[in-house]
Amino acid sequence: MKINASLFFFITSLLLGQWVNAQRVGVVLSGGGATGLAHVGVLMALEEAEIPIDYVTGTSAGALVGAMYSCGYSPAEIKAYIVGGEYEKMASGELLPEQRFLLREDFPDASVINFPFAKDSIFKKSLPTNFITPAYMDYEMLRLFGVVGAQVGEDFDRLFVPYRCVASDITKKESVVFRSGKLNAAVRASMTYPFYVNPISIDGVLYFDGGLYNNFPADVMYNEFHADYIIGSNVSWNTAPPTEDDLLSHLRNMLLTPTNFNLPCESGILINPKAPIGTFDFDKSEEAIQIGYISAQKYIDSIRTFVFRRISIDSLAQKRKEFQSKWVPVQINEINASSPNGDVVGFVNRSFRNDSISEALTMDVFTKRYFRVYATPQIKYLYPTIEIKKDSLAVVKLAVSKQKPFALHIGGHFSSRPVNTAYFGLSYLDVSEAALKLKAESYFGKFYGSAKLEAEFDIPAVFPVRVSPFFTLNRWDYFRSFSTFFEDVKPSFLVQNELYYGARFSIPVGNKLRTDVEFRGFQLEDQYYQILNFTSADTADFTSFDGQTAIFRLQQRTLNRKQWASEGHFYEVQFRYVQGREQSVSGTTADEFYDIRKLHRWISLSAEAQTFTINAERFKLGIHGKGVFNSQSLFANYTASVLTTTEFSPLPDSKTFFLAEYRAPQYVGMGVNLIFSITSSIDFRVDPYLFQPFRQIVRFENGAGFGYDDLFKQGTYMAAASLIYHSPIGPIRLTSNYFPNQEKPLSLQVSFGYVLFNQRALR
């Protein structure tokens, strides 16, 4: 009996040891938007406890986290990626500064709503199918998953950890499991939240978020991998039943199929991190990860009771290193664009490659050109996938769709001061051998009116070029008043009319810099009174100035907003040559009659910089300065001279006043931007500026005429304090401006929209 008992113990131990060694553990990650980032914390806790992870399945956010883990990223690396801000930008549709292509960014205008449409179906096909532009998301999917997936032969079982994800086929109304193919496309399909991100087509099937029909793919883990033990991480739930007066509850219940959040077998455990985070609260990623980690820690002892295998952190690190060491840097020697609109294909292909040059592209070069193409207004969508050929060179395939040919632009600036200006624009887009944009726009209001026609021709090449002919009319009607709607407005004392036309030739210097060479012809007409006490019977003085100007401009811009920015920087250096003929004729209020004709030639050199040196979550500090050297000669009188000289107007509202004290041929201006971010969309900011002219044009005392003042004699400052809500369609603000040399230095206003105008002819 003793011998038989020993034999039984030996055989039992042998069988148990074999079972322990064969024991396989699967991890299931649910969908849940930003809440799904808790899965990273769960993975961290499991690895720290040396729990092996042999298979991963995921949906939506779980598909993303699971794919990163399966591609060999450690939980610490996944956390660093997410907390570092790239994930938030990917989910919000923002681009990193180095990914913007300034050449194809329009000069800022006052539009707040932009509505693309097609002439054959203005409403049906013109409603947007996505809230964000997924340019950065799709590139990151290619970089993180596409390259790795291609190097394992598109077999998800050959990843560092075998992997599955699910997406939704809304045509068949069924969940689809991805086990092979383009890994980046599979993950992207699983993450395609309806109306937030546009759907993608894989093999002719349109896919949406996997959470529509299966938000917790535990059944996929059970059926695909037959795992011995399943660990589920679930941050989602089924939607509540619809209520009679809640439209969103109706839509959710029509779109979503209830998910079974239970495990399909008894051998497993379910972790439910409870993160008080909304679906789109991507700025709370670190909090979500920590909640996932703490939640998983509570179950570690229970898991160890059933999972006997252990794998040390050092062993995992070595295995990851071995997995990653197999891959060589990607060299792309072929770009294949495809589109239902065949005429766009040639433009895209030529933007990536020069037919006379056959060398392969590195991923860095491909990245730069990818974002250049995406910045083309005529291209709506660009989806990349990658294949590795036998010779280790790669082919990138690009699915391209054109933007709708027409767009309506609506906006303006609506204020409690009498400077209200509405903005309308209409543009036409087309692309074939080159990209064409035609745009007509108009500002209209009592204070400012403008009409502009412009064409933009983008010529595709490794070194692209933009050619832009234009025609512009501007009219400015200044009041000698800081009045509001509740005060009487005195008659205008200064009216400026501008007409200019010409062409701009632009080339990039990298992606972030652009160089413009511009030629303009112009006709300027100014009507003004040089005294305060004039009547409607008086006639104004009149000055016209007709001529030509040539401009060289070097500009870099990465500011996060077109006005009231809080991140990024702006640098511009500009050289201008001006020549023209002045004619000035006196009005009835002039001291003496005059009729002067005079030729003027001058050069102007300016440099402007704005950068944000502190960019904390709740506080931003910007530095903004501008310097101008202008050799302009004096015009017939003081007012005519001041009107044509350069001005310092760093505060948006300062452009709506005629402030002679901030105009000078040569000056330096400097200020700071102190921004206190109450929330991600509400700022309180204080913007003080100093202005120091070298010499300023002044009226001499005792009626002795006008001319230049002594060096550095004049100097002043300005300041503004604003509470701004950056709404989805434009800024709403309460602003107090202070200009100390005015009769009423302090002005208060409430406004909506942008204080932006078409460019001036000479400034």
Short mmCIF file of N, CA and C in Angstrom, two decimals, residues 568-719:
data_model
loop_
_atom_site.label_atom_id
_atom_site.label_comp_id
_atom_site.label_asym_id
_atom_site.label_seq_id
_atom_site.Cartn_x
_atom_site.Cartn_y
_atom_site.Cartn_z
N GLY A 568 1.53 77.01 -28.64
CA GLY A 568 2.20 77.10 -29.93
C GLY A 568 3.00 78.38 -30.07
N HIS A 569 3.33 78.71 -31.30
CA HIS A 569 4.10 79.92 -31.55
C HIS A 569 3.83 80.47 -32.94
N PHE A 570 4.24 81.72 -33.13
CA PHE A 570 4.09 82.40 -34.41
C PHE A 570 5.32 83.27 -34.63
N TYR A 571 5.97 83.07 -35.77
CA TYR A 571 7.12 83.89 -36.15
C TYR A 571 6.91 84.38 -37.58
N GLU A 572 7.22 85.65 -37.80
CA GLU A 572 7.11 86.18 -39.15
C GLU A 572 8.15 87.28 -39.36
N VAL A 573 8.84 87.18 -40.48
CA VAL A 573 9.74 88.23 -40.94
C VAL A 573 9.22 88.67 -42.30
N GLN A 574 9.11 90.00 -42.50
CA GLN A 574 8.54 90.50 -43.74
C GLN A 574 9.35 91.70 -44.25
N PHE A 575 9.64 91.66 -45.53
CA PHE A 575 10.28 92.79 -46.21
C PHE A 575 9.33 93.28 -47.28
N ARG A 576 9.17 94.61 -47.37
CA ARG A 576 8.24 95.18 -48.32
C ARG A 576 8.87 96.40 -49.02
N TYR A 577 8.64 96.47 -50.31
CA TYR A 577 9.01 97.66 -51.08
C TYR A 577 7.73 98.30 -51.61
N VAL A 578 7.59 99.62 -51.46
CA VAL A 578 6.38 100.33 -51.87
C VAL A 578 6.77 101.52 -52.74
N GLN A 579 6.04 101.69 -53.81
CA GLN A 579 6.18 102.92 -54.60
C GLN A 579 4.79 103.34 -55.06
N GLY A 580 4.57 104.66 -55.12
CA GLY A 580 3.27 105.14 -55.54
C GLY A 580 3.21 106.65 -55.59
N ARG A 581 2.07 107.17 -56.11
CA ARG A 581 1.88 108.61 -56.27
C ARG A 581 0.73 109.07 -55.38
N GLU A 582 1.01 110.07 -54.58
CA GLU A 582 0.02 110.66 -53.68
C GLU A 582 -0.65 111.87 -54.35
N GLN A 583 -1.94 112.03 -54.11
CA GLN A 583 -2.64 113.27 -54.41
C GLN A 583 -3.49 113.62 -53.20
N SER A 584 -3.24 114.76 -52.63
CA SER A 584 -3.99 115.22 -51.46
C SER A 584 -4.63 116.56 -51.75
N VAL A 585 -5.93 116.68 -51.41
CA VAL A 585 -6.70 117.90 -51.66
C VAL A 585 -7.40 118.28 -50.36
N SER A 586 -7.35 119.56 -50.03
CA SER A 586 -7.93 120.03 -48.77
C SER A 586 -9.45 120.05 -48.83
N GLY A 587 -10.07 119.95 -47.66
CA GLY A 587 -11.51 120.12 -47.51
C GLY A 587 -11.81 121.48 -46.91
N THR A 588 -13.04 121.66 -46.47
CA THR A 588 -13.46 122.97 -45.97
C THR A 588 -12.92 123.26 -44.57
N THR A 589 -12.46 122.25 -43.86
CA THR A 589 -11.99 122.50 -42.49
C THR A 589 -10.48 122.66 -42.42
N ALA A 590 -9.78 122.60 -43.54
CA ALA A 590 -8.32 122.77 -43.54
C ALA A 590 -7.95 124.22 -43.25
N ASP A 591 -6.77 124.43 -42.64
CA ASP A 591 -6.29 125.78 -42.32
C ASP A 591 -6.07 126.60 -43.59
N GLU A 592 -5.62 125.96 -44.64
CA GLU A 592 -5.38 126.64 -45.91
C GLU A 592 -5.60 125.66 -47.05
N PHE A 593 -5.90 126.18 -48.21
CA PHE A 593 -6.14 125.32 -49.37
C PHE A 593 -4.83 124.68 -49.83
N TYR A 594 -4.92 123.40 -50.24
CA TYR A 594 -3.75 122.74 -50.81
C TYR A 594 -4.21 121.70 -51.82
N ASP A 595 -3.38 121.44 -52.78
CA ASP A 595 -3.57 120.37 -53.77
C ASP A 595 -2.17 119.86 -54.10
N ILE A 596 -1.78 118.77 -53.44
CA ILE A 596 -0.40 118.29 -53.49
C ILE A 596 -0.34 116.96 -54.22
N ARG A 597 0.62 116.86 -55.13
CA ARG A 597 0.92 115.60 -55.80
C ARG A 597 2.39 115.27 -55.52
N LYS A 598 2.61 114.03 -55.10
CA LYS A 598 3.95 113.69 -54.63
C LYS A 598 4.24 112.22 -54.88
N LEU A 599 5.50 111.88 -55.23
CA LEU A 599 5.93 110.51 -55.46
C LEU A 599 6.58 109.98 -54.19
N HIS A 600 6.24 108.73 -53.81
CA HIS A 600 6.80 108.13 -52.60
C HIS A 600 7.42 106.77 -52.94
N ARG A 601 8.55 106.49 -52.33
CA ARG A 601 9.17 105.16 -52.38
C ARG A 601 9.74 104.86 -51.00
N TRP A 602 9.49 103.66 -50.51
CA TRP A 602 10.09 103.30 -49.22
C TRP A 602 10.19 101.79 -49.08
N ILE A 603 10.98 101.39 -48.11
CA ILE A 603 11.09 99.98 -47.75
C ILE A 603 10.63 99.82 -46.31
N SER A 604 10.15 98.64 -46.00
CA SER A 604 9.69 98.34 -44.65
C SER A 604 10.16 96.95 -44.27
N LEU A 605 10.74 96.83 -43.10
CA LEU A 605 11.18 95.54 -42.58
C LEU A 605 10.54 95.34 -41.22
N SER A 606 9.86 94.20 -41.05
CA SER A 606 9.20 93.93 -39.77
C SER A 606 9.49 92.51 -39.32
N ALA A 607 9.48 92.32 -38.02
CA ALA A 607 9.65 90.99 -37.43
C ALA A 607 8.70 90.87 -36.25
N GLU A 608 7.97 89.77 -36.20
CA GLU A 608 7.01 89.54 -35.13
C GLU A 608 7.18 88.13 -34.59
N ALA A 609 7.03 87.98 -33.28
CA ALA A 609 7.15 86.66 -32.65
C ALA A 609 6.18 86.56 -31.49
N GLN A 610 5.54 85.41 -31.38
CA GLN A 610 4.71 85.09 -30.22
C GLN A 610 4.94 83.63 -29.87
N THR A 611 5.26 83.37 -28.61
CA THR A 611 5.50 81.99 -28.19
C THR A 611 5.03 81.82 -26.76
N PHE A 612 4.58 80.63 -26.45
CA PHE A 612 4.09 80.32 -25.10
C PHE A 612 5.14 79.46 -24.40
N THR A 613 5.80 80.08 -23.41
CA THR A 613 6.93 79.43 -22.75
C THR A 613 6.50 78.55 -21.58
N ILE A 614 5.34 78.83 -21.01
CA ILE A 614 4.79 77.99 -19.94
C ILE A 614 3.45 77.46 -20.41
N ASN A 615 3.28 76.15 -20.36
CA ASN A 615 2.04 75.54 -20.85
C ASN A 615 1.56 74.50 -19.85
N ALA A 616 1.28 74.95 -18.63
CA ALA A 616 0.74 74.06 -17.60
C ALA A 616 -0.76 73.87 -17.83
N GLU A 617 -1.34 72.95 -17.08
CA GLU A 617 -2.76 72.65 -17.29
C GLU A 617 -3.64 73.85 -17.00
N ARG A 618 -3.30 74.62 -15.96
CA ARG A 618 -4.15 75.73 -15.54
C ARG A 618 -3.56 77.10 -15.82
N PHE A 619 -2.31 77.16 -16.25
CA PHE A 619 -1.69 78.47 -16.48
C PHE A 619 -0.80 78.41 -17.71
N LYS A 620 -0.94 79.44 -18.56
CA LYS A 620 -0.10 79.58 -19.74
C LYS A 620 0.51 80.98 -19.73
N LEU A 621 1.77 81.04 -20.15
CA LEU A 621 2.45 82.32 -20.26
C LEU A 621 2.99 82.48 -21.67
N GLY A 622 2.56 83.55 -22.33
CA GLY A 622 3.04 83.84 -23.67
C GLY A 622 3.82 85.14 -23.70
N ILE A 623 4.75 85.21 -24.64
CA ILE A 623 5.52 86.43 -24.89
C ILE A 623 5.29 86.83 -26.33
N HIS A 624 4.98 88.10 -26.55
CA HIS A 624 4.60 88.57 -27.87
C HIS A 624 5.28 89.90 -28.14
N GLY A 625 5.96 90.00 -29.27
CA GLY A 625 6.64 91.23 -29.60
C GLY A 625 6.70 91.47 -31.09
N LYS A 626 6.86 92.74 -31.47
CA LYS A 626 6.96 93.11 -32.88
C LYS A 626 7.86 94.33 -33.00
N GLY A 627 8.69 94.32 -34.05
CA GLY A 627 9.54 95.46 -34.36
C GLY A 627 9.41 95.83 -35.82
N VAL A 628 9.43 97.14 -36.12
CA VAL A 628 9.25 97.63 -37.49
C VAL A 628 10.28 98.72 -37.78
N PHE A 629 10.90 98.62 -38.94
CA PHE A 629 11.70 99.71 -39.48
C PHE A 629 11.10 100.09 -40.82
N ASN A 630 10.71 101.38 -40.97
CA ASN A 630 10.01 101.84 -42.15
C ASN A 630 10.64 103.16 -42.59
N SER A 631 11.07 103.24 -43.84
CA SER A 631 11.72 104.46 -44.34
C SER A 631 10.75 105.41 -45.03
N GLN A 632 9.47 105.26 -44.75
CA GLN A 632 8.43 106.04 -45.42
C GLN A 632 8.60 107.55 -45.21
N SER A 633 8.40 108.32 -46.28
CA SER A 633 8.44 109.78 -46.19
C SER A 633 7.08 110.32 -45.79
N LEU A 634 7.04 111.60 -45.38
CA LEU A 634 5.80 112.22 -44.93
C LEU A 634 4.88 112.54 -46.10
N PHE A 635 3.56 112.41 -45.86
CA PHE A 635 2.56 112.80 -46.84
C PHE A 635 2.19 114.27 -46.64
N ALA A 636 1.12 114.70 -47.29
CA ALA A 636 0.80 116.13 -47.35
C ALA A 636 0.46 116.73 -46.00
N ASN A 637 -0.11 115.97 -45.09
CA ASN A 637 -0.48 116.50 -43.78
C ASN A 637 -0.33 115.40 -42.73
N TYR A 638 -0.57 115.77 -41.50
CA TYR A 638 -0.38 114.85 -40.38
C TYR A 638 -1.26 113.60 -40.52
N THR A 639 -2.55 113.80 -40.76
CA THR A 639 -3.48 112.66 -40.80
C THR A 639 -3.15 111.72 -41.95
N ALA A 640 -2.88 112.26 -43.13
CA ALA A 640 -2.53 111.43 -44.28
C ALA A 640 -1.27 110.63 -44.01
N SER A 641 -0.30 111.23 -43.31
CA SER A 641 0.95 110.53 -43.00
C SER A 641 0.71 109.39 -42.01
N VAL A 642 -0.08 109.67 -40.99
CA VAL A 642 -0.35 108.65 -39.97
C VAL A 642 -1.15 107.49 -40.55
N LEU A 643 -2.09 107.79 -41.44
CA LEU A 643 -2.94 106.74 -42.01
C LEU A 643 -2.15 105.71 -42.79
N THR A 644 -1.06 106.10 -43.42
CA THR A 644 -0.31 105.17 -44.26
C THR A 644 0.84 104.50 -43.52
N THR A 645 1.14 104.93 -42.31
CA THR A 645 2.27 104.34 -41.61
C THR A 645 1.86 103.10 -40.84
N THR A 646 2.83 102.35 -40.38
CA THR A 646 2.57 101.07 -39.72
C THR A 646 2.03 101.28 -38.31
N GLU A 647 1.24 100.30 -37.83
CA GLU A 647 0.62 100.41 -36.52
C GLU A 647 0.96 99.19 -35.68
N PHE A 648 0.88 99.35 -34.37
CA PHE A 648 1.05 98.26 -33.41
C PHE A 648 -0.32 97.96 -32.82
N SER A 649 -0.89 96.82 -33.18
CA SER A 649 -2.25 96.48 -32.72
C SER A 649 -2.30 95.00 -32.31
N PRO A 650 -1.60 94.63 -31.25
CA PRO A 650 -1.57 93.22 -30.83
C PRO A 650 -2.87 92.75 -30.21
N LEU A 651 -3.66 93.67 -29.63
CA LEU A 651 -4.96 93.30 -29.08
C LEU A 651 -5.98 93.30 -30.21
N PRO A 652 -6.76 92.25 -30.37
CA PRO A 652 -7.72 92.23 -31.47
C PRO A 652 -8.61 93.46 -31.53
N ASP A 653 -9.10 93.94 -30.37
CA ASP A 653 -10.01 95.08 -30.39
C ASP A 653 -9.33 96.38 -30.77
N SER A 654 -8.00 96.46 -30.63
CA SER A 654 -7.31 97.70 -31.00
C SER A 654 -7.41 97.96 -32.50
N LYS A 655 -7.70 96.92 -33.29
CA LYS A 655 -7.86 97.09 -34.74
C LYS A 655 -9.18 97.79 -35.09
N THR A 656 -10.09 97.90 -34.12
CA THR A 656 -11.38 98.52 -34.39
C THR A 656 -11.42 99.99 -33.98
N PHE A 657 -10.30 100.53 -33.50
CA PHE A 657 -10.18 101.94 -33.17
C PHE A 657 -9.12 102.57 -34.06
N PHE A 658 -9.26 103.88 -34.31
CA PHE A 658 -8.17 104.62 -34.93
C PHE A 658 -7.36 105.25 -33.80
N LEU A 659 -6.17 104.68 -33.52
CA LEU A 659 -5.36 105.08 -32.39
C LEU A 659 -4.01 105.56 -32.91
N ALA A 660 -3.91 106.86 -33.13
CA ALA A 660 -2.70 107.42 -33.73
C ALA A 660 -1.48 107.22 -32.85
N GLU A 661 -1.68 107.11 -31.53
CA GLU A 661 -0.53 107.00 -30.62
C GLU A 661 0.21 105.68 -30.76
N TYR A 662 -0.40 104.69 -31.44
CA TYR A 662 0.28 103.40 -31.64
C TYR A 662 0.76 103.23 -33.08
N ARG A 663 0.90 104.35 -33.80
CA ARG A 663 1.40 104.30 -35.19
C ARG A 663 2.71 105.07 -35.27
N ALA A 664 3.69 104.46 -35.96
CA ALA A 664 5.00 105.10 -36.11
C ALA A 664 5.76 104.38 -37.22
N PRO A 665 6.66 105.08 -37.90
CA PRO A 665 7.45 104.43 -38.95
C PRO A 665 8.41 103.37 -38.41
N GLN A 666 8.94 103.63 -37.21
CA GLN A 666 9.85 102.65 -36.59
C GLN A 666 9.43 102.50 -35.12
N TYR A 667 9.30 101.27 -34.68
CA TYR A 667 8.90 101.06 -33.29
C TYR A 667 9.24 99.64 -32.84
N VAL A 668 9.15 99.45 -31.54
CA VAL A 668 9.22 98.13 -30.92
C VAL A 668 8.05 98.03 -29.95
N GLY A 669 7.34 96.92 -30.02
CA GLY A 669 6.25 96.66 -29.09
C GLY A 669 6.43 95.30 -28.45
N MET A 670 6.10 95.19 -27.16
CA MET A 670 6.33 93.94 -26.45
C MET A 670 5.26 93.76 -25.38
N GLY A 671 4.82 92.52 -25.19
CA GLY A 671 3.83 92.25 -24.15
C GLY A 671 3.85 90.81 -23.71
N VAL A 672 3.02 90.49 -22.74
CA VAL A 672 2.89 89.13 -22.24
C VAL A 672 1.42 88.73 -22.28
N ASN A 673 1.20 87.43 -22.38
CA ASN A 673 -0.15 86.86 -22.37
C ASN A 673 -0.25 85.95 -21.15
N LEU A 674 -1.00 86.39 -20.15
CA LEU A 674 -1.19 85.63 -18.92
C LEU A 674 -2.56 84.96 -18.99
N ILE A 675 -2.57 83.63 -19.07
CA ILE A 675 -3.81 82.90 -19.32
C ILE A 675 -4.05 81.92 -18.18
N PHE A 676 -5.19 82.06 -17.54
CA PHE A 676 -5.60 81.16 -16.46
C PHE A 676 -6.75 80.31 -16.99
N SER A 677 -6.50 79.03 -17.18
CA SER A 677 -7.50 78.13 -17.77
C SER A 677 -8.40 77.59 -16.67
N ILE A 678 -9.61 78.10 -16.62
CA ILE A 678 -10.58 77.64 -15.62
C ILE A 678 -11.02 76.22 -15.96
N THR A 679 -11.32 75.98 -17.24
CA THR A 679 -11.57 74.64 -17.76
C THR A 679 -10.82 74.55 -19.09
N SER A 680 -10.97 73.44 -19.79
CA SER A 680 -10.30 73.28 -21.08
C SER A 680 -10.86 74.25 -22.13
N SER A 681 -12.05 74.81 -21.89
CA SER A 681 -12.65 75.71 -22.87
C SER A 681 -12.94 77.11 -22.34
N ILE A 682 -12.61 77.40 -21.08
CA ILE A 682 -12.84 78.72 -20.50
C ILE A 682 -11.52 79.29 -19.99
N ASP A 683 -11.15 80.46 -20.51
CA ASP A 683 -9.91 81.12 -20.12
C ASP A 683 -10.21 82.50 -19.54
N PHE A 684 -9.43 82.87 -18.53
CA PHE A 684 -9.35 84.27 -18.12
C PHE A 684 -7.94 84.72 -18.48
N ARG A 685 -7.84 85.78 -19.27
CA ARG A 685 -6.53 86.20 -19.72
C ARG A 685 -6.34 87.70 -19.54
N VAL A 686 -5.08 88.07 -19.26
CA VAL A 686 -4.67 89.46 -19.14
C VAL A 686 -3.52 89.66 -20.11
N ASP A 687 -3.64 90.70 -20.96
CA ASP A 687 -2.67 90.95 -22.02
C ASP A 687 -2.17 92.39 -21.96
N PRO A 688 -1.12 92.69 -21.20
CA PRO A 688 -0.54 94.03 -21.19
C PRO A 688 0.58 94.16 -22.23
N TYR A 689 0.67 95.33 -22.88
CA TYR A 689 1.69 95.57 -23.90
C TYR A 689 2.29 96.96 -23.72
N LEU A 690 3.60 97.06 -23.99
CA LEU A 690 4.31 98.33 -24.05
C LEU A 690 4.60 98.67 -25.51
N PHE A 691 4.51 99.96 -25.84
CA PHE A 691 4.79 100.43 -27.20
C PHE A 691 5.81 101.54 -27.14
N GLN A 692 6.94 101.35 -27.84
CA GLN A 692 7.99 102.36 -27.86
C GLN A 692 8.38 102.69 -29.30
N PRO A 693 7.93 103.84 -29.81
CA PRO A 693 8.39 104.26 -31.14
C PRO A 693 9.80 104.84 -31.07
N PHE A 694 10.56 104.68 -32.16
CA PHE A 694 11.85 105.36 -32.23
C PHE A 694 11.61 106.85 -32.47
N ARG A 695 10.86 107.16 -33.52
CA ARG A 695 10.41 108.53 -33.77
C ARG A 695 8.96 108.44 -34.21
N GLN A 696 8.17 109.37 -33.78
CA GLN A 696 6.74 109.33 -34.07
C GLN A 696 6.33 110.61 -34.80
N ILE A 697 5.34 110.46 -35.69
CA ILE A 697 4.79 111.62 -36.41
C ILE A 697 3.84 112.36 -35.48
N VAL A 698 4.09 113.66 -35.28
CA VAL A 698 3.28 114.45 -34.32
C VAL A 698 2.92 115.79 -34.94
N ARG A 699 1.88 116.40 -34.39
CA ARG A 699 1.56 117.80 -34.70
C ARG A 699 2.38 118.69 -33.77
N PHE A 700 3.03 119.69 -34.34
CA PHE A 700 3.78 120.62 -33.51
C PHE A 700 2.83 121.62 -32.86
N GLU A 701 3.24 122.13 -31.74
CA GLU A 701 2.41 123.10 -31.02
C GLU A 701 2.40 124.45 -31.74
N ASN A 702 1.40 125.25 -31.38
CA ASN A 702 1.26 126.61 -31.92
C ASN A 702 1.08 126.63 -33.44
N GLY A 703 0.46 125.57 -33.96
CA GLY A 703 0.15 125.55 -35.39
C GLY A 703 1.36 125.54 -36.29
N ALA A 704 2.48 124.98 -35.79
CA ALA A 704 3.72 124.99 -36.57
C ALA A 704 3.83 123.79 -37.50
N GLY A 705 2.73 123.15 -37.83
CA GLY A 705 2.77 122.05 -38.78
C GLY A 705 2.95 120.70 -38.09
N PHE A 706 3.59 119.77 -38.76
CA PHE A 706 3.77 118.42 -38.24
C PHE A 706 5.12 117.90 -38.69
N GLY A 707 5.54 116.82 -38.09
CA GLY A 707 6.82 116.20 -38.46
C GLY A 707 7.18 115.12 -37.46
N TYR A 708 8.46 114.78 -37.41
CA TYR A 708 8.91 113.72 -36.51
C TYR A 708 9.28 114.29 -35.15
N ASP A 709 8.91 113.57 -34.12
CA ASP A 709 9.26 113.95 -32.77
C ASP A 709 10.70 113.53 -32.47
N ASP A 710 11.21 113.94 -31.29
CA ASP A 710 12.56 113.54 -30.89
C ASP A 710 12.62 112.03 -30.67
N LEU A 711 13.82 111.49 -30.76
CA LEU A 711 14.02 110.05 -30.58
C LEU A 711 13.52 109.60 -29.20
N PHE A 712 12.72 108.55 -29.20
CA PHE A 712 12.26 107.86 -27.99
C PHE A 712 11.51 108.78 -27.02
N LYS A 713 10.97 109.90 -27.55
CA LYS A 713 10.26 110.80 -26.65
C LYS A 713 8.90 110.25 -26.28
N GLN A 714 8.20 109.73 -27.27
CA GLN A 714 6.88 109.19 -27.02
C GLN A 714 6.99 107.74 -26.56
N GLY A 715 5.94 107.20 -26.03
CA GLY A 715 5.89 105.82 -25.57
C GLY A 715 4.66 105.63 -24.72
N THR A 716 4.00 104.51 -24.85
CA THR A 716 2.77 104.30 -24.09
C THR A 716 2.55 102.80 -23.93
N TYR A 717 1.37 102.45 -23.49
CA TYR A 717 1.05 101.04 -23.26
C TYR A 717 -0.42 100.82 -23.55
N MET A 718 -0.83 99.57 -23.57
CA MET A 718 -2.24 99.17 -23.69
C MET A 718 -2.41 97.87 -22.94
N ALA A 719 -3.65 97.55 -22.59
CA ALA A 719 -3.90 96.31 -21.85
C ALA A 719 -5.34 95.87 -22.06
#
